CSV table of C-alpha atoms in Angstrom, one decimal:
chain,number,residue,atom,x,y,z
A,1097,MET,CA,19.7,1.1,8.9
A,1098,THR,CA,20.9,-0.3,5.7
A,1099,GLY,CA,19.7,-3.3,3.9
A,1100,PRO,CA,16.2,-4.3,2.9
A,1101,SER,CA,13.3,-3.0,5.2
A,1102,ARG,CA,11.2,-5.6,6.7
A,1103,ARG,CA,8.4,-4.9,4.4
A,1104,GLN,CA,10.6,-5.7,1.4
A,1105,PHE,CA,11.5,-8.9,3.4
A,1106,LEU,CA,8.2,-9.9,3.8
A,1107,ASP,CA,7.4,-9.2,0.3
A,1108,PHE,CA,10.2,-11.5,-0.9
A,1109,LYS,CA,8.9,-14.3,1.5
A,1110,MET,CA,5.3,-13.7,-0.2
A,1111,TRP,CA,6.2,-14.5,-3.9
A,1112,LYS,CA,4.2,-17.2,-5.7
A,1113,ARG,CA,6.1,-20.3,-6.2
A,1114,ARG,CA,5.9,-22.2,-9.5
A,1115,THR,CA,3.9,-25.3,-10.0
A,1116,PHE,CA,4.9,-28.6,-11.5
A,1117,HIS,CA,2.5,-27.8,-14.4
A,1118,GLU,CA,4.2,-24.2,-14.7
A,1119,CYS,CA,7.8,-26.0,-14.9
A,1120,ALA,CA,6.4,-28.5,-17.3
A,1121,THR,CA,5.2,-25.6,-19.7
A,1122,GLU,CA,8.3,-23.6,-19.3
A,1123,LEU,CA,10.4,-27.0,-20.1
A,1124,GLU,CA,8.1,-27.5,-23.3
A,1125,GLN,CA,9.2,-23.9,-24.2
A,1126,ILE,CA,12.9,-24.3,-23.6
A,1127,SER,CA,12.8,-27.6,-25.3
A,1128,SER,CA,11.2,-25.9,-28.6
A,1129,LYS,CA,13.8,-23.3,-28.4
A,1130,PHE,CA,16.5,-25.9,-28.2
A,1131,ARG,CA,15.1,-27.9,-30.9
A,1132,ARG,CA,14.8,-25.0,-33.4
A,1133,ALA,CA,18.6,-23.6,-32.4
A,1134,HIS,CA,19.6,-27.5,-32.9
A,1135,LEU,CA,17.9,-27.4,-36.6
A,1136,GLY,CA,19.5,-23.7,-37.3
A,1137,LEU,CA,15.6,-22.1,-37.5
A,1138,GLY,CA,15.8,-18.6,-37.1
A,1139,TYR,CA,19.4,-18.0,-36.5
A,1140,ASP,CA,21.3,-16.0,-39.1
A,1141,SER,CA,24.8,-17.0,-37.3
A,1142,GLU,CA,26.6,-19.7,-36.0
A,1143,SER,CA,27.4,-17.7,-32.7
A,1144,ALA,CA,23.5,-17.0,-32.1
A,1145,LYS,CA,22.7,-20.4,-32.6
A,1146,GLN,CA,25.5,-21.5,-30.1
A,1147,ALA,CA,24.3,-19.2,-27.9
A,1148,ALA,CA,20.6,-20.3,-27.8
A,1149,LEU,CA,21.7,-23.9,-27.7
A,1150,ASN,CA,23.9,-22.9,-24.3
A,1151,SER,CA,21.2,-20.8,-22.6
A,1152,SER,CA,18.4,-23.2,-23.4
A,1153,SER,CA,20.5,-26.2,-22.1
A,1154,VAL,CA,21.0,-24.5,-19.0
A,1155,GLU,CA,17.6,-23.5,-18.3
A,1156,GLY,CA,16.2,-26.9,-19.2
A,1157,VAL,CA,18.8,-28.5,-16.6
A,1158,GLU,CA,17.6,-26.4,-14.1
A,1159,ILE,CA,14.1,-27.0,-14.5
A,1160,LEU,CA,14.7,-30.7,-14.8
A,1161,ARG,CA,16.8,-31.0,-11.5
A,1162,ILE,CA,13.8,-28.7,-9.8
A,1163,LEU,CA,11.0,-31.2,-11.3
A,1164,ALA,CA,13.2,-34.2,-10.1
A,1165,LEU,CA,14.0,-33.2,-6.5
A,1166,ALA,CA,10.4,-31.5,-6.1
A,1167,ILE,CA,8.5,-34.5,-7.4
A,1168,ARG,CA,10.3,-37.0,-5.9
A,1169,SER,CA,10.0,-35.4,-2.4
A,1170,GLU,CA,6.5,-34.6,-2.8
A,1171,GLN,CA,5.9,-38.5,-3.9
A,1172,ASP,CA,8.1,-39.7,-0.8
A,1173,GLN,CA,5.8,-37.7,1.3
A,1174,GLY,CA,2.7,-39.1,-0.1
A,1175,ASN,CA,1.6,-35.8,-1.4
A,1176,ILE,CA,1.4,-36.8,-4.8
A,1177,PRO,CA,1.0,-40.3,-6.0
A,1178,SER,CA,3.5,-42.3,-8.2
A,1179,ASN,CA,2.7,-42.0,-12.1
A,1180,THR,CA,4.0,-45.5,-14.0
A,1181,THR,CA,3.3,-43.9,-17.5
A,1182,SER,CA,6.8,-44.5,-19.3
A,1183,VAL,CA,8.5,-41.1,-20.4
A,1184,GLY,CA,11.5,-43.1,-22.0
A,1185,ALA,CA,13.3,-46.4,-21.8
A,1186,LEU,CA,16.1,-47.8,-19.6
A,1187,ASN,CA,18.7,-50.4,-19.8
A,1188,ARG,CA,20.0,-51.3,-16.4
A,1189,ASN,CA,23.2,-53.3,-17.3
A,1190,PHE,CA,24.7,-51.1,-19.9
A,1191,GLU,CA,28.6,-51.3,-21.0
A,1192,GLU,CA,30.2,-47.8,-20.1
A,1193,ASP,CA,32.3,-48.1,-23.1
A,1194,LYS,CA,29.6,-47.9,-25.5
A,1195,CYS,CA,28.2,-44.7,-24.2
A,1196,ALA,CA,29.6,-42.3,-27.0
A,1197,GLU,CA,28.7,-44.9,-29.7
A,1198,PHE,CA,25.3,-45.3,-28.5
A,1199,CYS,CA,24.3,-41.4,-28.3
A,1200,GLU,CA,26.1,-41.1,-32.3
A,1201,SER,CA,23.7,-43.9,-33.1
A,1202,TYR,CA,20.5,-43.3,-31.2
A,1203,ALA,CA,17.2,-42.9,-33.2
A,1204,PRO,CA,13.9,-42.5,-31.6
A,1205,PRO,CA,11.6,-44.1,-30.6
A,1206,PRO,CA,13.3,-45.1,-27.1
A,1207,SER,CA,10.8,-47.8,-26.9
A,1208,ALA,CA,12.2,-49.7,-30.1
A,1209,ILE,CA,15.6,-50.2,-28.5
A,1210,ASP,CA,16.8,-53.8,-27.9
A,1211,GLY,CA,17.6,-54.3,-24.2
A,1212,PHE,CA,15.6,-51.3,-23.0
A,1213,GLN,CA,12.6,-51.6,-20.9
A,1214,PRO,CA,9.6,-48.7,-20.2
A,1215,LEU,CA,10.9,-46.3,-18.0
A,1216,PRO,CA,8.4,-44.6,-15.6
A,1217,LEU,CA,8.4,-40.8,-14.4
A,1218,ARG,CA,9.9,-41.7,-10.8
A,1219,GLU,CA,12.7,-43.6,-12.2
A,1220,ALA,CA,13.2,-41.2,-15.0
A,1221,LEU,CA,13.7,-38.5,-12.2
A,1222,ASN,CA,16.2,-40.8,-10.3
A,1223,LYS,CA,18.2,-41.1,-13.6
A,1224,ILE,CA,18.0,-37.2,-14.3
A,1225,ALA,CA,19.3,-36.4,-10.8
A,1226,HIS,CA,22.2,-39.3,-10.6
A,1227,ALA,CA,23.4,-39.1,-14.3
A,1228,ASP,CA,27.3,-38.8,-15.4
A,1229,GLY,CA,26.7,-35.3,-17.1
A,1230,PRO,CA,30.1,-35.7,-19.2
A,1231,LYS,CA,28.6,-39.0,-20.9
A,1232,SER,CA,25.2,-37.8,-21.4
A,1233,GLY,CA,24.0,-36.5,-24.7
A,1234,TYR,CA,20.6,-36.1,-26.7
A,1235,PHE,CA,18.8,-36.5,-30.0
A,1236,ALA,CA,16.4,-33.5,-31.3
A,1237,ASP,CA,14.7,-33.1,-34.2
A,1238,SER,CA,11.4,-31.0,-35.0
A,1239,GLU,CA,9.4,-33.4,-33.3
A,1240,ASN,CA,11.7,-35.0,-30.8
A,1241,HIS,CA,13.6,-34.1,-27.8
A,1242,ASP,CA,15.2,-37.0,-26.1
A,1243,LEU,CA,17.8,-36.8,-23.1
A,1244,ILE,CA,20.4,-39.6,-23.3
A,1245,LEU,CA,21.7,-40.5,-19.7
A,1246,PHE,CA,24.3,-42.8,-18.5
A,1247,GLY,CA,25.2,-43.5,-14.9
A,1248,LYS,CA,26.3,-46.1,-12.3
A,1249,LEU,CA,24.3,-47.8,-9.8
A,1250,SER,CA,26.0,-50.2,-7.4
A,1251,ASN,CA,29.0,-50.6,-9.7
A,1252,LYS,CA,26.8,-51.3,-12.7
A,1253,TRP,CA,26.0,-48.9,-15.6
A,1254,TRP,CA,22.9,-47.9,-16.8
A,1255,ALA,CA,21.6,-46.2,-20.1
A,1256,ALA,CA,18.3,-43.9,-20.1
A,1257,VAL,CA,16.6,-42.1,-22.6
A,1258,ILE,CA,14.0,-39.8,-21.6
A,1259,SER,CA,11.6,-38.0,-24.1
A,1260,ILE,CA,11.2,-34.3,-22.7
A,1261,PRO,CA,7.7,-34.0,-24.2
A,1262,GLY,CA,6.8,-37.3,-22.8
A,1263,LEU,CA,8.1,-36.2,-19.2
A,1264,CYS,CA,6.1,-33.0,-19.5
A,1265,ARG,CA,3.0,-34.3,-20.7
A,1266,VAL,CA,3.2,-36.9,-17.5
A,1267,VAL,CA,4.2,-34.1,-15.2
A,1268,LYS,CA,1.2,-32.1,-16.4
A,1269,GLU,CA,-1.2,-35.3,-15.6
A,1270,LEU,CA,0.1,-35.2,-12.0
A,1271,PRO,CA,-2.3,-33.1,-9.5
A,1272,ASP,CA,-0.5,-29.8,-9.7
A,1273,ALA,CA,1.4,-28.3,-6.4
A,1274,PRO,CA,3.6,-25.8,-5.9
A,1275,VAL,CA,7.6,-26.4,-6.1
A,1276,PRO,CA,8.6,-26.6,-2.6
A,1277,THR,CA,11.3,-23.9,-2.0
A,1278,ALA,CA,14.2,-24.0,0.7
């Protein structure tokens, strides 16, 4: 018989799943790596800096999607409560042709932007799951790491600014639970 043994298969099925809090901690670490690379701190070449930016972006997006799907699902099933704490800001009626300009001119805090309202965790997770990736952007400095997301709902464009440190803090305030696996 070739392939994995039954013991190896059972070992694979018994692996410890990540929890929401572990994902938030990992996302904080990835955000720190991204911000350092964005600022050029600790990188002696442009190629090393770009490699760090690219790898941390891919890792961060993966964890954001995991959290978005898992937390929303757990909330839908009533396993964890909804949290109304703001993790950013949202404009539900945004003009599509202003996306690039908004990304270029954005500066924190998101709560100070005219036309934007507080963005609670659940809605931020929805925006992460449904964002138009090519239009989206970010702001990063030594203390802030904000995602700038755009998307369309019922033929109306929206814009959302999500604080990665704020999102991680709020996720850690939820009861910790394993991330469901398929």
